[in-house]
Amino acid sequence: MNNQTKKVLILGGGIAGLTAAWELSRQNISVELVEKSCFLGGHAIGFTCKATDKCQQCGACSVEDMLKNVVNEPLINVHLRTEIKELKKSSQFNITLTKSDIELPDSQIKNLPSGKAAKGFSKYNNPLYVTESDKDKMGSSCEITADAVIVATGYSPFDPNRKSTYGYGKWKNVITGLDLENIIRENGSLVRPSDGQKPQKVAFIQCVGSRDERLGNLWCSEVCCPYAMRMAGTVKHDNPNAEITMFYIDIQNSGKEFPVFYEKIKQNIRFVRTIPVDIYPLENNGLELRHMAEEEGSPSSESFDLVVLSVGIMPGKDSSKLSAITGIPVNQDGFLDNEITCCSCSSSAKSTQTSQPITSSQSASSIAGLFVAGTAKGPAGIASSMADAGKTAFEAMKYLGVMK
Amino acid sequence: MTTDKCTNVTEKCADTKENCDNMVDISISKDVLVIGAGSFGLEAAGKIAAQGYSVSVIGVKTACARQSGCTSKMLETGKVNIMQDVAIDSLAGVTGDFRATLIKNAGNGAEYSEKVEKVFGAIVVAPQYSYSTLNKKYGLTLNDKVVSQSQFEAMIADPESQKKILNGVNGNGSTVAFLTGFAQEGDPTSTSRVLTSALAVQNMENCNAYIYAGNVKVGAKGLERLFTQGRHAGVVCFKPSQMPTIEQNLNDGVNTVKITIKDPVVRTDVELTPDYVVVEEAVVVGQQNLDIASTLRIDTDLYGFLPSNNVHRFPAKSNRDGIFVVNNSLDAANAALKLKELIGNGIKRVAANKAKVDEDRCVICLTCYRSCPHGAIFWQNGAAAISPAACQGCGICASECPMDAIQLGDFTDDSLRTSIKDAVVSAKDNQKDGQPLIVAFCCKNSALEACEAATKFGHEMPQGFRMVKVPCAGKVDVEFIMKAFVEGADGVMVAACHEGNCKAERGNIYAKWRVNEIQKRLEKMGLEKNRLIFTTIASNMAKEFAGKVNAFAAAIK
Ligand code: SF4
Ligand code: SF4
Ligand code: SF4
Ligand code: SF4
């Protein structure tokens, strides 16, 4: 069979979309990669390296690798600043694309070296991903037919303004985990937003927006413990005098060799099992953080130079819109969900288990030929998103008859 | 300002595309070996066989896989030959042409054992781990009331034992305590098992479940919801900062366990004497998996789990092309994909300009065979030979070979010498007065990317700075470093991937080690050793790269 005739439309150019596109192109399937914003790589392309004396396996550099693969692959056609308007299924999928109303950050398009596209580099490394000439070409409306569709539209980070007592946006030195990623990436080390100096006392507040029954967010975001601990390690490595405190409920694992990593981190960072109540400004842009002290069981407060809110993974802002367009249902948490759990044969599964959260399951969609990959369907880190995208590509190719 | 512009090179040419001269066709066996007959091994086997490859599975089927319905579902279609009681004895050959010696009746103490050699194009390892109960770490002896998580799961699945739990000692229910996360860190899988069992207990009439946990590992789909569900049902979860005090009394026919923790809020001791204590289990690697890893020459992580802890192996890859590691269902699909990409219809088109051995120079010293991180070297016509299908072109072998018998097609020693010379010449042309002339050897996987991005984004670096692209820092040997100095560099930098992030696993270690050696030599020669540095960087850290170069320039000014 000539696979060249098969075409898959992928919505979303984050790490899941990139990986799925790349895997499909490996089997000679052509891909239309549609990205709403003006650059590829999603959130993860702005993440920083978290190596200390060695690599901490955060996966940020893998996103860069994958991006480079994709932009150099002729079988993958990229549509930036484009979104889906309509999807109809006949024998194939007929998709109407339209220019997304996302603002083009002109400041970042200026100063581009003339001629060549600087695609392939991140949003935060200015100048970057699009040339003057691309600017006009970007985001035209068109109709596309495809044999299968993969939705890899990703997540939205928790909006810290919903936790108003933390004063995000009000106090300069209250930042989110994503802000922290970008600051280290841009500067090569951590500096305070207020004065550009290296902070001495840093607090991390875990589970901001996740594991929160009052908000109805009954899930662990899985990534924030790993990223917070890894970045805490980087900050401490860069500035051994920094005092870092992590306020937490439970610490989640970061992957392979976690016990060794955790033991080492525990020697460098103070862990306090409580979630702070609120944050007040002090002089010189310092911050006072109030919490229930674990040992005394009474209110206590402490001052910090910088507070990092470890915001979690929430359903993508347009997941309900996408659900309406594509017909993929959203689950009780608001993530796109087309999974039918099949026979659970994971080694841990026991016949006594009534519900099996970690099982092998098969992506099978309510509409044949429509698949969801990556964080669009729930929390996942870079590595798991890539694995999931690979598996989704596999399922899509099975549907196309390219894989059996 | 760099001597080599290489941002837009697609490393790989797909079969259908033109402009791929210098390619060779290699035939790849369409037979695949799967080591491990657990559910993921069988799932992978099924997916691979469906692609039309003939699959042999060796290893003992697990309980789940023994259920025929389960197995047939996993095997889907295609040719799968499951051989129980067969193990792998040794492995020779390379990707596409692995020669495995299989041994029948392995490990059974049977007198009769038979060895057969079979050729496989690719190998999938699906490690089968076992559990060990961590009762000793809690000071507990297992008995009918102190049981492992697995035993307890069996109890609530069995109507008889379930009735016993339901009745308790005097007919009014049981109290069950779960201990988890103190004897080991634990993981979402173990947490999931505890939460599920605890909820099952709580749902039995008059029964109560107590969980004593270190960290509750809810970092997987559905677990926070399950945890909340349990709490609402009445499961009590204590999270003391230390392992609870546990006293087991087995004297005079008594059989009790007392668990005590200090409540942090009310500051008093909280005691519990449960009817059953359920102890967590650890996943054990086992000698068998370590043996498999060493037979296949694939790297493990610190604990012996396969594969090594390196993002380049993700997902389902090992340090050897053509050997895949499957630890879960996602891996199974990814392995099938990658395997199809590798085997295709049995002919693989690969770049011919990889490492080559000059047979006349080779003295069969085995150095290259031992140092190749990708297992790409085999023996042919009384000399080392390198498989273009398996070679990743890192150049470690070329640098290590004592006879200089190995050359890389795309990075010959001559071309590197020229690059170094060109770099210095062009640096001299641009160098400003008083600024040092710096040559940086940049690994193409990390430092090169960072350097190019730094240039592109206009991060300032000294005018007299030039980089030389290398396939891996492991290719940078003494000769090249000295050559840079001889040509006129004031400072030489070897920039590699961070430790644990090297595609070639140890290329950066070789480079670091060589730099240390040369620094000693420079010192003996009366030169300043700080004119040569080794550094590590990730591909995405442009600003950090510029910072490093500037700091180096300032240090040697
Ligand atoms: S810490 Fe992350 S970005 Fe840095 S080298 Fe390791 S995986 Fe790459
Ligand atoms: S990963 Fe950690 S911080 Fe994030 S939601 Fe889970 S427990 Fe909270
Ligand atoms: S290191 Fe050189 S001499 Fe030794 S076996 Fe390899 S090619 Fe031959
Ligand atoms: S270049 Fe690297 S991968 Fe290739 S044979 Fe030599 S050591 Fe092995």
Tab-separated table of N, CA and C in Angstrom, chain A residues 23 26-28 47-49 51 54-55 57 60-61 64 68 72-73 116 121 125-127 185-186 211 213 218-220 222 248-253 256-260 262 273 294-295 332-333 343 345-346 348 350 352-353 357-358 360 383 387 390-391 394 397-398 402-404, chain B residues 7-8 10 16-17 39-40 47 50-51 64 70 76 153 157 185-186 188-189 192 196 214-221 223-225 228 232 239 264 301-303 305-307 309-311 314 329-330 333-334 336-338 340-341 449 456-457 498-501 538-541 543:
chain	number	residue	atom	x	y	z
A	23	GLU	N	6.102	10.470	14.576
A	23	GLU	CA	5.933	9.015	14.474
A	23	GLU	C	5.146	8.647	13.214
A	26	ARG	N	7.307	8.884	10.195
A	26	ARG	CA	8.251	7.754	10.094
A	26	ARG	C	7.679	6.634	9.238
A	27	GLN	N	6.349	6.532	9.202
A	27	GLN	CA	5.711	5.481	8.398
A	27	GLN	C	5.166	6.074	7.099
A	28	ASN	N	5.744	7.212	6.697
A	28	ASN	CA	5.372	7.860	5.430
A	28	ASN	C	3.931	8.328	5.346
A	47	PHE	N	10.454	25.504	28.780
A	47	PHE	CA	10.982	24.971	30.030
A	47	PHE	C	12.502	25.021	30.058
A	48	THR	N	13.004	25.075	31.262
A	48	THR	CA	14.446	25.187	31.421
A	48	THR	C	15.089	23.832	31.663
A	49	CYS	N	16.374	23.765	31.424
A	49	CYS	CA	17.153	22.589	31.802
A	49	CYS	C	17.259	22.596	33.318
A	51	ALA	N	19.351	20.460	35.076
A	51	ALA	CA	20.521	19.687	35.483
A	51	ALA	C	21.228	20.373	36.635
A	54	LYS	N	24.395	16.768	37.378
A	54	LYS	CA	24.046	15.875	36.268
A	54	LYS	C	22.622	16.137	35.805
A	55	CYS	N	22.281	15.525	34.690
A	55	CYS	CA	20.954	15.673	34.112
A	55	CYS	C	19.907	15.126	35.073
A	57	GLN	N	16.777	14.494	34.030
A	57	GLN	CA	15.801	13.795	33.200
A	57	GLN	C	14.447	14.501	33.153
A	60	ALA	N	13.033	18.513	29.069
A	60	ALA	CA	12.888	19.781	28.345
A	60	ALA	C	13.693	19.784	27.040
A	61	CYS	N	14.891	19.231	27.069
A	61	CYS	CA	15.705	19.243	25.851
A	61	CYS	C	15.158	18.284	24.798
A	64	GLU	N	12.938	20.185	22.445
A	64	GLU	CA	13.745	20.898	21.446
A	64	GLU	C	14.165	19.959	20.310
A	68	LYS	N	12.918	20.110	16.346
A	68	LYS	CA	13.867	20.173	15.240
A	68	LYS	C	13.547	19.080	14.212
A	72	ASN	N	11.959	19.992	10.212
A	72	ASN	CA	12.775	19.594	9.075
A	72	ASN	C	12.191	18.434	8.281
A	73	GLU	N	11.021	17.996	8.644
A	73	GLU	CA	10.417	16.838	7.976
A	73	GLU	C	9.415	17.297	6.915
A	116	LYS	N	16.058	33.559	6.260
A	116	LYS	CA	15.710	32.253	6.786
A	116	LYS	C	14.734	32.306	7.962
A	121	PHE	N	13.128	27.318	17.381
A	121	PHE	CA	13.577	27.748	18.687
A	121	PHE	C	12.403	28.275	19.489
A	125	ASN	N	13.131	32.445	23.724
A	125	ASN	CA	14.419	32.875	23.223
A	125	ASN	C	14.165	33.797	22.059
A	126	ASN	N	14.111	35.029	22.311
A	126	ASN	CA	13.743	36.041	21.351
A	126	ASN	C	14.957	36.411	20.488
A	127	PRO	N	14.917	36.533	19.219
A	127	PRO	CA	13.795	36.275	18.307
A	127	PRO	C	13.728	34.805	17.935
A	185	ARG	N	15.358	29.737	32.310
A	185	ARG	CA	15.712	29.521	30.911
A	185	ARG	C	16.289	30.784	30.277
A	186	GLU	N	15.619	31.910	30.532
A	186	GLU	CA	16.027	33.155	29.887
A	186	GLU	C	17.324	33.721	30.446
A	211	ARG	N	-5.678	18.671	43.418
A	211	ARG	CA	-6.035	17.955	44.643
A	211	ARG	C	-6.849	18.860	45.563
A	213	GLU	N	-10.532	19.736	46.667
A	213	GLU	CA	-11.929	19.325	46.629
A	213	GLU	C	-12.872	20.522	46.498
A	218	LEU	N	-10.344	17.037	41.505
A	218	LEU	CA	-9.961	15.809	42.204
A	218	LEU	C	-8.917	15.020	41.429
A	219	TRP	N	-7.835	15.698	41.106
A	219	TRP	CA	-6.740	14.970	40.480
A	219	TRP	C	-5.410	15.576	40.905
A	220	CYS	N	-4.409	14.723	40.848
A	220	CYS	CA	-3.044	15.170	41.091
A	220	CYS	C	-2.459	15.498	39.727
A	222	GLU	N	0.550	15.548	38.789
A	222	GLU	CA	1.672	14.640	38.494
A	222	GLU	C	2.996	15.310	38.140
A	248	TYR	N	3.957	21.240	51.205
A	248	TYR	CA	3.389	20.162	50.385
A	248	TYR	C	2.340	19.354	51.129
A	249	ILE	N	1.627	18.519	50.397
A	249	ILE	CA	0.692	17.551	50.989
A	249	ILE	C	1.327	16.162	50.942
A	250	ASP	N	1.674	15.727	49.749
A	250	ASP	CA	2.398	14.476	49.548
A	250	ASP	C	3.366	14.725	48.407
A	251	ILE	N	4.525	14.126	48.496
A	251	ILE	CA	5.488	14.305	47.408
A	251	ILE	C	5.325	13.166	46.401
A	252	GLN	N	5.165	13.536	45.147
A	252	GLN	CA	5.018	12.534	44.086
A	252	GLN	C	6.371	12.233	43.443
A	253	ASN	N	6.449	11.038	42.871
A	253	ASN	CA	7.712	10.588	42.288
A	253	ASN	C	8.020	11.296	40.967
A	256	LYS	N	12.375	7.500	37.198
A	256	LYS	CA	13.363	6.498	37.587
A	256	LYS	C	14.301	7.036	38.664
A	257	GLU	N	14.801	6.145	39.460
A	257	GLU	CA	15.793	6.474	40.502
A	257	GLU	C	15.282	7.533	41.464
A	258	PHE	N	13.960	7.602	41.650
A	258	PHE	CA	13.403	8.645	42.504
A	258	PHE	C	13.917	8.618	43.948
A	259	PRO	N	13.980	7.457	44.605
A	259	PRO	CA	14.413	7.465	46.008
A	259	PRO	C	15.772	8.141	46.215
A	260	VAL	N	16.698	7.908	45.297
A	260	VAL	CA	18.027	8.521	45.429
A	260	VAL	C	17.922	10.040	45.272
A	262	TYR	N	15.295	11.928	45.759
A	262	TYR	CA	14.529	12.496	46.869
A	262	TYR	C	15.410	12.618	48.121
A	273	ARG	N	5.058	19.920	55.763
A	273	ARG	CA	3.797	19.339	55.293
A	273	ARG	C	2.605	20.193	55.721
A	294	GLU	N	3.451	22.583	61.204
A	294	GLU	CA	3.176	21.149	61.289
A	294	GLU	C	3.342	20.646	62.722
A	295	GLU	N	4.439	21.009	63.341
A	295	GLU	CA	4.742	20.460	64.660
A	295	GLU	C	3.865	21.078	65.742
A	332	GLN	N	-15.480	13.732	33.623
A	332	GLN	CA	-15.978	14.484	34.777
A	332	GLN	C	-14.999	15.562	35.231
A	333	ASP	N	-13.734	15.430	34.866
A	333	ASP	CA	-12.764	16.456	35.248
A	333	ASP	C	-12.646	17.553	34.196
A	343	CYS	N	-9.699	-4.870	28.933
A	343	CYS	CA	-9.237	-5.869	29.902
A	343	CYS	C	-7.994	-5.362	30.615
A	345	CYS	N	-4.832	-5.753	32.360
A	345	CYS	CA	-3.877	-6.824	32.563
A	345	CYS	C	-2.564	-6.310	33.085
A	346	SER	N	-2.579	-5.177	33.772
A	346	SER	CA	-1.327	-4.684	34.309
A	346	SER	C	-0.923	-5.642	35.408
A	348	SER	N	-0.112	-5.204	38.253
A	348	SER	CA	-0.592	-4.889	39.584
A	348	SER	C	-2.074	-5.218	39.732
A	350	LYS	N	-5.381	-6.810	40.293
A	350	LYS	CA	-5.815	-8.017	40.983
A	350	LYS	C	-7.313	-8.132	40.790
A	352	THR	N	-9.532	-8.526	42.741
A	352	THR	CA	-10.347	-7.898	43.768
A	352	THR	C	-10.594	-6.424	43.488
A	353	GLN	N	-9.810	-5.880	42.608
A	353	GLN	CA	-9.904	-4.448	42.431
A	353	GLN	C	-11.186	-4.057	41.726
A	357	PRO	N	-7.106	2.249	38.312
A	357	PRO	CA	-6.635	3.494	37.724
A	357	PRO	C	-5.440	3.300	36.803
A	358	ILE	N	-4.553	2.373	37.143
A	358	ILE	CA	-3.382	2.219	36.281
A	358	ILE	C	-3.512	0.901	35.557
A	360	SER	N	-3.714	-1.133	31.550
A	360	SER	CA	-3.505	-0.956	30.126
A	360	SER	C	-4.873	-0.646	29.536
A	383	ALA	N	7.779	13.139	29.308
A	383	ALA	CA	8.072	11.763	28.918
A	383	ALA	C	6.793	10.973	28.674
A	387	ALA	N	5.275	9.225	25.196
A	387	ALA	CA	4.913	7.811	25.088
A	387	ALA	C	3.459	7.682	24.658
A	390	GLY	N	3.070	8.454	21.030
A	390	GLY	CA	3.531	7.318	20.229
A	390	GLY	C	2.453	6.261	20.136
A	391	LYS	N	1.872	5.967	21.286
A	391	LYS	CA	0.819	4.951	21.302
A	391	LYS	C	-0.395	5.421	20.486
A	394	PHE	N	0.247	5.028	16.955
A	394	PHE	CA	0.106	3.601	16.633
A	394	PHE	C	-1.366	3.256	16.384
A	397	MET	N	-2.606	4.668	13.173
A	397	MET	CA	-2.113	3.922	12.010
A	397	MET	C	-2.813	2.584	11.864
A	398	LYS	N	-3.212	2.036	12.988
A	398	LYS	CA	-3.995	0.805	12.936
A	398	LYS	C	-5.332	1.089	12.248
A	402	VAL	N	-2.256	1.096	8.218
A	402	VAL	CA	-0.810	1.169	7.983
A	402	VAL	C	-0.099	0.246	8.967
A	403	MET	N	-0.595	0.250	10.205
A	403	MET	CA	-0.159	-0.752	11.168
A	403	MET	C	-1.310	-1.743	11.260
A	404	LYS	N	-0.949	-2.957	11.628
A	404	LYS	CA	-2.018	-3.954	11.712
A	404	LYS	C	-2.411	-4.172	13.163
B	7	THR	N	21.999	23.858	11.237
B	7	THR	CA	20.703	23.813	11.913
B	7	THR	C	19.672	22.989	11.177
B	8	ASN	N	19.769	22.969	9.863
B	8	ASN	CA	18.644	22.388	9.156
B	8	ASN	C	18.921	21.056	8.487
B	10	THR	N	18.438	17.307	8.248
B	10	THR	CA	17.665	16.173	8.746
B	10	THR	C	18.631	15.014	8.778
B	16	THR	N	11.823	6.910	1.045
B	16	THR	CA	11.243	7.372	-0.201
B	16	THR	C	11.910	8.622	-0.747
B	17	LYS	N	12.708	9.286	0.084
B	17	LYS	CA	13.197	10.577	-0.363
B	17	LYS	C	14.469	10.491	-1.194
B	39	SER	N	2.301	-9.898	31.019
B	39	SER	CA	1.258	-9.331	30.165
B	39	SER	C	1.807	-8.317	29.172
B	40	PHE	N	2.799	-7.521	29.580
B	40	PHE	CA	3.303	-6.511	28.640
B	40	PHE	C	4.161	-7.140	27.552
B	47	LYS	N	1.320	-7.178	19.231
B	47	LYS	CA	1.342	-6.007	18.353
B	47	LYS	C	2.407	-6.163	17.264
B	50	ALA	N	1.387	-8.830	14.641
B	50	ALA	CA	0.346	-8.318	13.745
B	50	ALA	C	0.951	-7.600	12.541
B	51	GLN	N	2.158	-7.103	12.688
B	51	GLN	CA	2.804	-6.402	11.572
B	51	GLN	C	3.414	-7.374	10.568
B	64	CYS	N	-1.819	-13.683	35.186
B	64	CYS	CA	-2.791	-13.041	34.324
B	64	CYS	C	-2.673	-13.585	32.901
B	70	CYS	N	-7.352	-13.641	28.375
B	70	CYS	CA	-6.446	-12.513	28.518
B	70	CYS	C	-5.330	-12.606	27.486
B	76	GLU	N	-3.643	-10.691	19.961
B	76	GLU	CA	-4.303	-10.227	18.752
B	76	GLU	C	-4.145	-11.251	17.637
B	153	GLU	N	-4.978	-9.085	49.240
B	153	GLU	CA	-5.822	-9.022	48.040
B	153	GLU	C	-6.428	-10.390	47.750
B	157	ALA	N	-10.476	-11.567	47.940
B	157	ALA	CA	-11.053	-12.151	46.723
B	157	ALA	C	-11.675	-13.514	47.027
B	185	GLU	N	9.914	4.299	49.398
B	185	GLU	CA	9.190	5.500	48.977
B	185	GLU	C	7.822	5.150	48.376
B	186	GLY	N	7.744	4.037	47.707
B	186	GLY	CA	6.460	3.635	47.120
B	186	GLY	C	6.190	4.335	45.799
B	188	PRO	N	2.750	5.091	42.617
B	188	PRO	CA	1.296	5.093	42.414
B	188	PRO	C	0.694	3.690	42.328
B	189	THR	N	1.444	2.743	41.773
B	189	THR	CA	0.886	1.393	41.681
B	189	THR	C	0.631	0.818	43.071
B	192	SER	N	-2.244	2.652	44.696
B	192	SER	CA	-3.507	2.233	44.103
B	192	SER	C	-4.002	0.928	44.734
B	196	THR	N	-7.417	0.705	47.003
B	196	THR	CA	-8.480	-0.177	46.547
B	196	THR	C	-8.860	-1.181	47.633
B	214	GLY	N	3.468	7.196	54.272
B	214	GLY	CA	4.515	8.215	54.190
B	214	GLY	C	3.994	9.297	53.259
B	215	ASN	N	4.293	9.185	51.998
B	215	ASN	CA	3.660	10.027	50.993
B	215	ASN	C	2.599	9.207	50.282
B	216	VAL	N	1.414	9.768	50.165
B	216	VAL	CA	0.378	9.070	49.403
B	216	VAL	C	0.647	9.359	47.927
B	217	LYS	N	0.976	8.330	47.191
B	217	LYS	CA	1.398	8.532	45.790
B	217	LYS	C	0.190	8.528	44.872
B	218	VAL	N	-0.436	9.691	44.784
B	218	VAL	CA	-1.640	9.785	43.951
B	218	VAL	C	-1.322	10.271	42.537
B	219	GLY	N	-0.039	10.262	42.169
B	219	GLY	CA	0.374	10.805	40.878
B	219	GLY	C	0.091	9.885	39.706
B	220	ALA	N	-1.119	9.417	39.564
B	220	ALA	CA	-1.524	8.652	38.380
B	220	ALA	C	-3.021	8.785	38.231
B	221	LYS	N	-3.463	8.524	37.031
B	221	LYS	CA	-4.859	8.767	36.688
B	221	LYS	C	-5.839	8.110	37.678
B	223	LEU	N	-6.288	8.322	40.873
B	223	LEU	CA	-5.954	7.978	42.253
B	223	LEU	C	-6.415	9.009	43.281
B	224	GLU	N	-6.334	10.285	42.953
B	224	GLU	CA	-6.790	11.291	43.910
B	224	GLU	C	-8.287	11.117	44.148
B	225	ARG	N	-8.996	10.799	43.079
B	225	ARG	CA	-10.437	10.567	43.199
B	225	ARG	C	-10.706	9.346	44.079
B	228	THR	N	-10.029	10.252	47.694
B	228	THR	CA	-11.131	11.060	48.240
B	228	THR	C	-12.345	10.175	48.521
B	232	HIS	N	-14.150	9.699	52.117
B	232	HIS	CA	-15.581	9.934	52.328
B	232	HIS	C	-16.279	8.691	52.859
B	239	LYS	N	-0.717	10.371	58.319
B	239	LYS	CA	0.560	10.587	57.634
B	239	LYS	C	1.606	11.096	58.621
B	264	PRO	N	0.058	15.127	65.442
B	264	PRO	CA	0.738	16.422	65.469
B	264	PRO	C	-0.150	17.550	65.978
B	301	ASP	N	19.232	1.194	35.215
B	301	ASP	CA	19.385	2.338	36.113
B	301	ASP	C	20.121	1.881	37.370
B	302	LEU	N	20.257	2.789	38.327
B	302	LEU	CA	20.989	2.506	39.555
B	302	LEU	C	20.521	1.255	40.286
B	303	TYR	N	19.225	1.003	40.221
B	303	TYR	CA	18.658	-0.126	40.951
B	303	TYR	C	18.663	-1.412	40.147
B	305	PHE	N	16.890	-1.649	37.297
B	305	PHE	CA	15.730	-1.674	36.409
B	305	PHE	C	16.171	-1.288	35.000
B	306	LEU	N	15.557	-1.911	34.013
B	306	LEU	CA	15.870	-1.624	32.607
B	306	LEU	C	14.911	-0.547	32.091
B	307	PRO	N	15.301	0.332	31.221
B	307	PRO	CA	16.661	0.628	30.754
B	307	PRO	C	17.320	1.669	31.675
B	309	ASN	N	18.520	5.382	33.121
B	309	ASN	CA	17.775	6.612	33.379
B	309	ASN	C	18.324	7.710	32.463
B	310	ASN	N	17.789	7.798	31.262
B	310	ASN	CA	18.320	8.726	30.267
B	310	ASN	C	17.193	9.077	29.303
B	311	VAL	N	16.890	10.384	29.169
B	311	VAL	CA	15.747	10.780	28.334
B	311	VAL	C	15.862	10.298	26.888
B	314	PHE	N	13.845	7.241	25.928
B	314	PHE	CA	12.416	7.260	26.124
B	314	PHE	C	11.653	7.421	24.821
B	329	SER	N	2.070	-0.719	29.025
B	329	SER	CA	1.298	-0.822	27.799
B	329	SER	C	1.713	0.226	26.759
B	330	LEU	N	2.031	1.449	27.233
B	330	LEU	CA	2.476	2.485	26.301
B	330	LEU	C	3.758	2.051	25.605
B	333	ALA	N	3.204	-0.420	22.638
B	333	ALA	CA	2.829	0.185	21.353
B	333	ALA	C	4.021	0.911	20.733
B	334	ASN	N	4.769	1.632	21.564
B	334	ASN	CA	5.921	2.366	21.047
B	334	ASN	C	7.000	1.429	20.510
B	336	ALA	N	6.459	-1.495	19.226
B	336	ALA	CA	5.969	-2.035	17.957
B	336	ALA	C	6.202	-1.032	16.823
B	337	LEU	N	5.952	0.246	17.114
B	337	LEU	CA	6.176	1.302	16.110
B	337	LEU	C	7.630	1.371	15.687
B	338	LYS	N	8.495	1.440	16.667
B	338	LYS	CA	9.915	1.616	16.394
B	338	LYS	C	10.497	0.387	15.719
B	340	LYS	N	8.823	-1.578	13.737
B	340	LYS	CA	8.405	-1.578	12.334
B	340	LYS	C	9.267	-0.603	11.526
B	341	GLU	N	9.594	0.510	12.137
B	341	GLU	CA	10.447	1.482	11.467
B	341	GLU	C	11.810	0.865	11.170
B	449	GLU	N	23.814	22.961	19.594
B	449	GLU	CA	22.483	23.571	19.530
B	449	GLU	C	22.447	24.844	20.375
B	456	LYS	N	22.237	32.961	17.182
B	456	LYS	CA	21.038	33.416	16.501
B	456	LYS	C	20.297	34.475	17.304
B	457	PHE	N	20.262	34.288	18.606
B	457	PHE	CA	19.513	35.219	19.439
B	457	PHE	C	20.358	36.411	19.887
B	498	HIS	N	25.054	17.032	29.663
B	498	HIS	CA	25.111	16.782	31.098
B	498	HIS	C	25.250	15.281	31.362
B	499	GLU	N	25.901	14.979	32.456
B	499	GLU	CA	26.041	13.577	32.830
B	499	GLU	C	24.646	12.944	32.953
B	500	GLY	N	24.489	11.811	32.311
B	500	GLY	CA	23.182	11.153	32.337
B	500	GLY	C	22.305	11.570	31.167
B	501	ASN	N	22.808	12.481	30.317
B	501	ASN	CA	22.015	12.924	29.173
B	501	ASN	C	22.740	12.653	27.864
B	538	ALA	N	22.853	21.795	28.258
B	538	ALA	CA	21.731	21.198	27.511
B	538	ALA	C	21.480	22.008	26.247
B	539	SER	N	20.893	21.372	25.245
B	539	SER	CA	20.705	21.995	23.940
B	539	SER	C	19.822	23.238	23.996
B	540	ASN	N	18.969	23.326	25.014
B	540	ASN	CA	18.003	24.430	25.053
B	540	ASN	C	18.490	25.640	25.842
B	541	MET	N	19.756	25.647	26.290
B	541	MET	CA	20.196	26.691	27.193
B	541	MET	C	21.174	27.663	26.530
B	543	LYS	N	21.373	31.021	26.589
B	543	LYS	CA	21.913	32.087	27.429
B	543	LYS	C	22.982	31.542	28.366
